[in-house]
PDB file of C-alpha atoms in Angstrom:
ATOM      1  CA  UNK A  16      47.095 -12.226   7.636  1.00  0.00           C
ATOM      2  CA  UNK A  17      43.915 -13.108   5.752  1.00  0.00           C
ATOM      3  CA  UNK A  18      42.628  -9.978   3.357  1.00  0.00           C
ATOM      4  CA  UNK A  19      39.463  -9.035   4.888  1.00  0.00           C
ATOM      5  CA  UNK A  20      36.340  -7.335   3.355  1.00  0.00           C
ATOM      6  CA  UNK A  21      37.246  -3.731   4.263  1.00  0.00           C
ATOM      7  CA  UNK A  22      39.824  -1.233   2.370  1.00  0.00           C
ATOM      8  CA  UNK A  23      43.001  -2.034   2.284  1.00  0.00           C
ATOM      9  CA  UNK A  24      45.753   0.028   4.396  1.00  0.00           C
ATOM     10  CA  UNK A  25      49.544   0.430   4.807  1.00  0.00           C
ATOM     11  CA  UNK A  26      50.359  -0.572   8.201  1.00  0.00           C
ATOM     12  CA  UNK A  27      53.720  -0.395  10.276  1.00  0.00           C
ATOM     13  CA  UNK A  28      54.641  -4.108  11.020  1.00  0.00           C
ATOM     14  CA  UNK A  29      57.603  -5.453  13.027  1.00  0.00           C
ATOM     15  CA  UNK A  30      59.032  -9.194  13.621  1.00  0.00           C
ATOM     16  CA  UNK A  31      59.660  -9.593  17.894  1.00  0.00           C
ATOM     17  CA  UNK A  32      60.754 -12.854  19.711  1.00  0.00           C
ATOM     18  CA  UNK A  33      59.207 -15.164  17.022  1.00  0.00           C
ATOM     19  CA  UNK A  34      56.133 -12.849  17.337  1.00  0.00           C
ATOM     20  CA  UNK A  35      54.525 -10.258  14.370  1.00  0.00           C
ATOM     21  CA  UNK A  36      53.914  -7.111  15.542  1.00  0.00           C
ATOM     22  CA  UNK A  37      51.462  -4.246  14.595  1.00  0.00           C
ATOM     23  CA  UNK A  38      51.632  -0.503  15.570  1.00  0.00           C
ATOM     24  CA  UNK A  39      48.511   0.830  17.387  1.00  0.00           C
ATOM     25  CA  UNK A  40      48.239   4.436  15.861  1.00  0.00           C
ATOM     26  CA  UNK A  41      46.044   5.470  18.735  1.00  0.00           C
ATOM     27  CA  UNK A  42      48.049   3.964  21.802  1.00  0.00           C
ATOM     28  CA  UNK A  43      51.350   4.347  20.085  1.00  0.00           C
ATOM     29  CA  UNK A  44      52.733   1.445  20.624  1.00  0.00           C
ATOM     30  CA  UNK A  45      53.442  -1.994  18.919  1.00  0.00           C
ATOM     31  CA  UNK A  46      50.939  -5.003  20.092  1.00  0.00           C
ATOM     32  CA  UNK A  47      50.666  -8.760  19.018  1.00  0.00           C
ATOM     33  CA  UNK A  48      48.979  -9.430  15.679  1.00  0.00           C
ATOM     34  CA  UNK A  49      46.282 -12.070  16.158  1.00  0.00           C
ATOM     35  CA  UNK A  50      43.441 -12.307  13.996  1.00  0.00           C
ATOM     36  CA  UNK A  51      41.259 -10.052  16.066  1.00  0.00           C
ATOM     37  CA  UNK A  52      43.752  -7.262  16.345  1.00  0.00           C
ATOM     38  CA  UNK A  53      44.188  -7.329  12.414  1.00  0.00           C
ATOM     39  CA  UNK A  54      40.368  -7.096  12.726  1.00  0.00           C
ATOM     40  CA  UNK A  55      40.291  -4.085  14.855  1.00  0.00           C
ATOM     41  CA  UNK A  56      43.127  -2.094  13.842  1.00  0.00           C
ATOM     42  CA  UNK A  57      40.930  -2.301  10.168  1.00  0.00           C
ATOM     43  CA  UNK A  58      37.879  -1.380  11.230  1.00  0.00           C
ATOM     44  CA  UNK A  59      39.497   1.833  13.342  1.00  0.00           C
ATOM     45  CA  UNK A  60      41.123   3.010  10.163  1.00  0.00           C
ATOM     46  CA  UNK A  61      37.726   2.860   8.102  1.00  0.00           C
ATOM     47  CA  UNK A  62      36.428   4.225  10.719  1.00  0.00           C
ATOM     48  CA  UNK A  63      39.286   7.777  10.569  1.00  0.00           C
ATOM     49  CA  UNK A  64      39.996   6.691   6.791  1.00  0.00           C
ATOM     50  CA  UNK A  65      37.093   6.605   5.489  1.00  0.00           C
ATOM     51  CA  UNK A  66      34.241   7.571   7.691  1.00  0.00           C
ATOM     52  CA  UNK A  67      35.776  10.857   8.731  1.00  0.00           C
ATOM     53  CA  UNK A  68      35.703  10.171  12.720  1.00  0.00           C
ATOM     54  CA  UNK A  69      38.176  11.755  14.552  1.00  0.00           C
ATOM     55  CA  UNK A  70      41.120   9.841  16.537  1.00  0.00           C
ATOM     56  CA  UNK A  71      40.552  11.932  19.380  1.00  0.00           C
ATOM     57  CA  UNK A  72      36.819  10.148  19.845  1.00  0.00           C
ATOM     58  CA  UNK A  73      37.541   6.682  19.647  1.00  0.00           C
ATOM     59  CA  UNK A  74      39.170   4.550  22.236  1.00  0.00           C
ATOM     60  CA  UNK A  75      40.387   0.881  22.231  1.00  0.00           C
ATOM     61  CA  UNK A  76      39.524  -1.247  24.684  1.00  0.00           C
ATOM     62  CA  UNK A  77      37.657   1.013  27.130  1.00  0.00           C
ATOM     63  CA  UNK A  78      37.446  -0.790  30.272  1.00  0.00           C
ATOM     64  CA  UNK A  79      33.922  -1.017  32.101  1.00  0.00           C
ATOM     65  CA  UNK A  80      32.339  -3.225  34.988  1.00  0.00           C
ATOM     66  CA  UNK A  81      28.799  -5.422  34.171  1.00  0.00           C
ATOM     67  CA  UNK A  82      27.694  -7.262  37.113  1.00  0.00           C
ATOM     68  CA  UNK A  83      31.333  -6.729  38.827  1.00  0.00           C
ATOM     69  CA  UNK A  84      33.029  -7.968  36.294  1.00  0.00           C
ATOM     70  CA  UNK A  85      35.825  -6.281  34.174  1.00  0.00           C
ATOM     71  CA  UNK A  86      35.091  -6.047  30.693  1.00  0.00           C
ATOM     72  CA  UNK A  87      36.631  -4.063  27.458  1.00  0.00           C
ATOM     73  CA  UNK A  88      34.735  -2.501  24.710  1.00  0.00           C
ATOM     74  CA  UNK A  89      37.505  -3.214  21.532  1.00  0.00           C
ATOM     75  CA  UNK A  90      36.723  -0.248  19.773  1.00  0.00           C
ATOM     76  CA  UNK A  91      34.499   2.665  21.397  1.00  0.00           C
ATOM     77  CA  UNK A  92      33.770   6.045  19.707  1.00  0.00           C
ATOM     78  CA  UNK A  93      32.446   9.132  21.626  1.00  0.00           C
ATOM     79  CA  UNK A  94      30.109  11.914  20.586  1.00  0.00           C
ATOM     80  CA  UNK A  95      31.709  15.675  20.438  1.00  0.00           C
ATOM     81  CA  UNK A  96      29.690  16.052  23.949  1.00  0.00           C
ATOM     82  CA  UNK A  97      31.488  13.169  25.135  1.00  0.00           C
ATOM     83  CA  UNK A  98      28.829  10.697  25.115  1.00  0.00           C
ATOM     84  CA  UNK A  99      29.062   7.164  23.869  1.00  0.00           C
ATOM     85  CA  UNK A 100      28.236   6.987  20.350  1.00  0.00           C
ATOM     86  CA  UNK A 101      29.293   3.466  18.855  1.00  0.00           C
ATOM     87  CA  UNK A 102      30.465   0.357  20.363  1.00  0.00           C
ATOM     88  CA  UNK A 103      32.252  -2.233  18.046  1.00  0.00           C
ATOM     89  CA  UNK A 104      32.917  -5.695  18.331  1.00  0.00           C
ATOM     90  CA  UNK A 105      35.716  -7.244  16.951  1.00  0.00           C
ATOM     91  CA  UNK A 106      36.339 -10.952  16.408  1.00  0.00           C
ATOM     92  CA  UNK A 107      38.698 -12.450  14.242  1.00  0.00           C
ATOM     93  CA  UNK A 108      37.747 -13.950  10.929  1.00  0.00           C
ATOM     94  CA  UNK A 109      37.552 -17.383  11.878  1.00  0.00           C
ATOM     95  CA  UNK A 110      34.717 -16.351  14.748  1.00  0.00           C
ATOM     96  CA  UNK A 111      31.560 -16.757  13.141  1.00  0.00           C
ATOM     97  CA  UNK A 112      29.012 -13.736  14.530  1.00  0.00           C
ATOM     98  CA  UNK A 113      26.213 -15.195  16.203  1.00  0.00           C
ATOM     99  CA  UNK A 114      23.332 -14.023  18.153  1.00  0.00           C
ATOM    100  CA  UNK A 115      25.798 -14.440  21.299  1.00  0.00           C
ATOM    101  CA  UNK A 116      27.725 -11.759  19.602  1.00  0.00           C
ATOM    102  CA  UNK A 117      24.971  -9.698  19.310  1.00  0.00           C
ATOM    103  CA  UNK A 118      24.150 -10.544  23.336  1.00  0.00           C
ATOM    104  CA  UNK A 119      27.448  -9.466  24.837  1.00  0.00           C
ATOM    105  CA  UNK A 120      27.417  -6.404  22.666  1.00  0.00           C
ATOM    106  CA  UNK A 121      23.757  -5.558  24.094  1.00  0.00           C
ATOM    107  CA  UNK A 122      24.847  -6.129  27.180  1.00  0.00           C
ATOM    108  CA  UNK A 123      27.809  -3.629  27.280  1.00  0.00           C
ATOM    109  CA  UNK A 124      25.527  -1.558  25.766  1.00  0.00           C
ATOM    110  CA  UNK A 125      22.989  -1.785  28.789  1.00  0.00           C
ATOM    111  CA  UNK A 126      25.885   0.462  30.465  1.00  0.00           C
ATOM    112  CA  UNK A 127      27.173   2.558  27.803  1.00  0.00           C
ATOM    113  CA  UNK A 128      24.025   3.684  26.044  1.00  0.00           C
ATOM    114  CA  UNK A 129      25.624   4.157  22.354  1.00  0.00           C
ATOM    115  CA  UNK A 130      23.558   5.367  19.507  1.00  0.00           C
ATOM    116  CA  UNK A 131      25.039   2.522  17.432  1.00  0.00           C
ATOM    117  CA  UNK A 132      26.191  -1.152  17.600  1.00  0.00           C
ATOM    118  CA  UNK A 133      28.910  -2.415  15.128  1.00  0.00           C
ATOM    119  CA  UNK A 134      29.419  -6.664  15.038  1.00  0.00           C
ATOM    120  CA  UNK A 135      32.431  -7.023  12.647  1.00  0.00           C
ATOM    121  CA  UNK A 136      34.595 -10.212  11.850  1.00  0.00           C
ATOM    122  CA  UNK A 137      36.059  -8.474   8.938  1.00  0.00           C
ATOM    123  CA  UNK A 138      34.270 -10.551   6.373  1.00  0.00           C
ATOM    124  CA  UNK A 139      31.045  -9.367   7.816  1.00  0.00           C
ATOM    125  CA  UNK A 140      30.256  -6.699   9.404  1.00  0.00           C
ATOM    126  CA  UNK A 141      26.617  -5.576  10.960  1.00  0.00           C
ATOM    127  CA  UNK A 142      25.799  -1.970  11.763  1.00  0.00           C
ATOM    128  CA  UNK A 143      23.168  -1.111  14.203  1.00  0.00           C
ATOM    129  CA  UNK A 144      20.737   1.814  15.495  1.00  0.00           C
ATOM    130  CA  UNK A 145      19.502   1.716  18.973  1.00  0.00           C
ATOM    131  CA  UNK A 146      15.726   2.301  19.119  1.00  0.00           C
ATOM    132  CA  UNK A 147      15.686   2.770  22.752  1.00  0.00           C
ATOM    133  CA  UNK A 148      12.038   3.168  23.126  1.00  0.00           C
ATOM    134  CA  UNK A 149      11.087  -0.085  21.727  1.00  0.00           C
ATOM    135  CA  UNK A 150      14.330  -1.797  23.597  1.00  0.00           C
ATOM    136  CA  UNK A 151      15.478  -3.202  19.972  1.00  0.00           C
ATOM    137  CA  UNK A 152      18.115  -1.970  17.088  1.00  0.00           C
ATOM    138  CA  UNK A 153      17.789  -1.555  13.541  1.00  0.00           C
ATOM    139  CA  UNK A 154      19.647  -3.017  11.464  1.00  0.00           C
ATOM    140  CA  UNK A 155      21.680  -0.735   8.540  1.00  0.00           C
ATOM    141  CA  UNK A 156      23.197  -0.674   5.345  1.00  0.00           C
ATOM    142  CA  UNK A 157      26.093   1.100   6.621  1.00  0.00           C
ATOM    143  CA  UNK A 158      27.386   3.375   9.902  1.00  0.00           C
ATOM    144  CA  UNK A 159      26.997   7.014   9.051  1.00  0.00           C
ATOM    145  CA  UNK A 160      30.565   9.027   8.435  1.00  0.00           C
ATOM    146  CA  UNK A 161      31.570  11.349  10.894  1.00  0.00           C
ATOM    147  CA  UNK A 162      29.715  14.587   9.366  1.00  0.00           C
ATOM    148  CA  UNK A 163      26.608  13.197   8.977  1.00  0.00           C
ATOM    149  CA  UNK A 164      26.038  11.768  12.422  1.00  0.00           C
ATOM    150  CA  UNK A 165      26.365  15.351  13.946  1.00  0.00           C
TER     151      UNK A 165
END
């Protein structure tokens, strides 16, 4: 898998029917590696690695319903009151982020109300406040760690 622009980690890979596998350390259990899962299962361990969040607030592909329709947040992390906190977007490194990136992430975000929007590709990666009075977000240098967004 390509090196991406986020630290490097030790994960537990296996070899399945032809396919390369990746353990999930959150659902415990081994998935297909494409390029978007070696995108998200990155970003979640910078996110408990080296941002300090706990794995007991963030959940992978979080189901919800927009205009009837099923969708899945890929990574979502909650607030200690339980609240949405940050939605991320995952696509794989070939997927060039767009504004349509930035659309369907607003839009889930219409429903979840996070404090803060993450577009990654794992070359790039864009970090967001919501500024829900003025119906915009502000772009950041960085997401806060865990402690300081308390």
């Amino acid at each position: 898998m390509q090196k991406l622009n986020l630290p490097t980690y030790d994960f537990r890979l296996k070899n399945s029917e032809n396919k390369t596998l990746i353990f999930d350390n959150l659902r415990k259990k081994y998935l297909v590696l494409t390029p978007e899962e070696w995108v998200r299962q990155h970003f979640v361990r910078f996110l408990v690695d080296d941002k300090d969040y706990p794995t007991s607030l963030i959940a992978i592909e979080k189901q919800l319903t927009i205009n009837n329709r099923t969708k899945r947040t890929d990574i979502l992390v909650f607030n200690n009151m339980g609240h949405h906190d940050i939605v991320v977007e995952c696509k794989a490194p070939s997927v060039k982020i767009t504004q349509d990136t930035f659309d369907q992430i607003a839009r889930y975000n219409l429903k979840l109300k996070a404090n803060f929007l993450i577009v990654t590709n794992g070359l790039e990666h864009y970090y967001c406040r919501m500024d829900f009075d003025n119906e915009t977000y502000i772009f950041l240098k960085e997401i806060p760690d865990y402690k300081s967004a308390l």
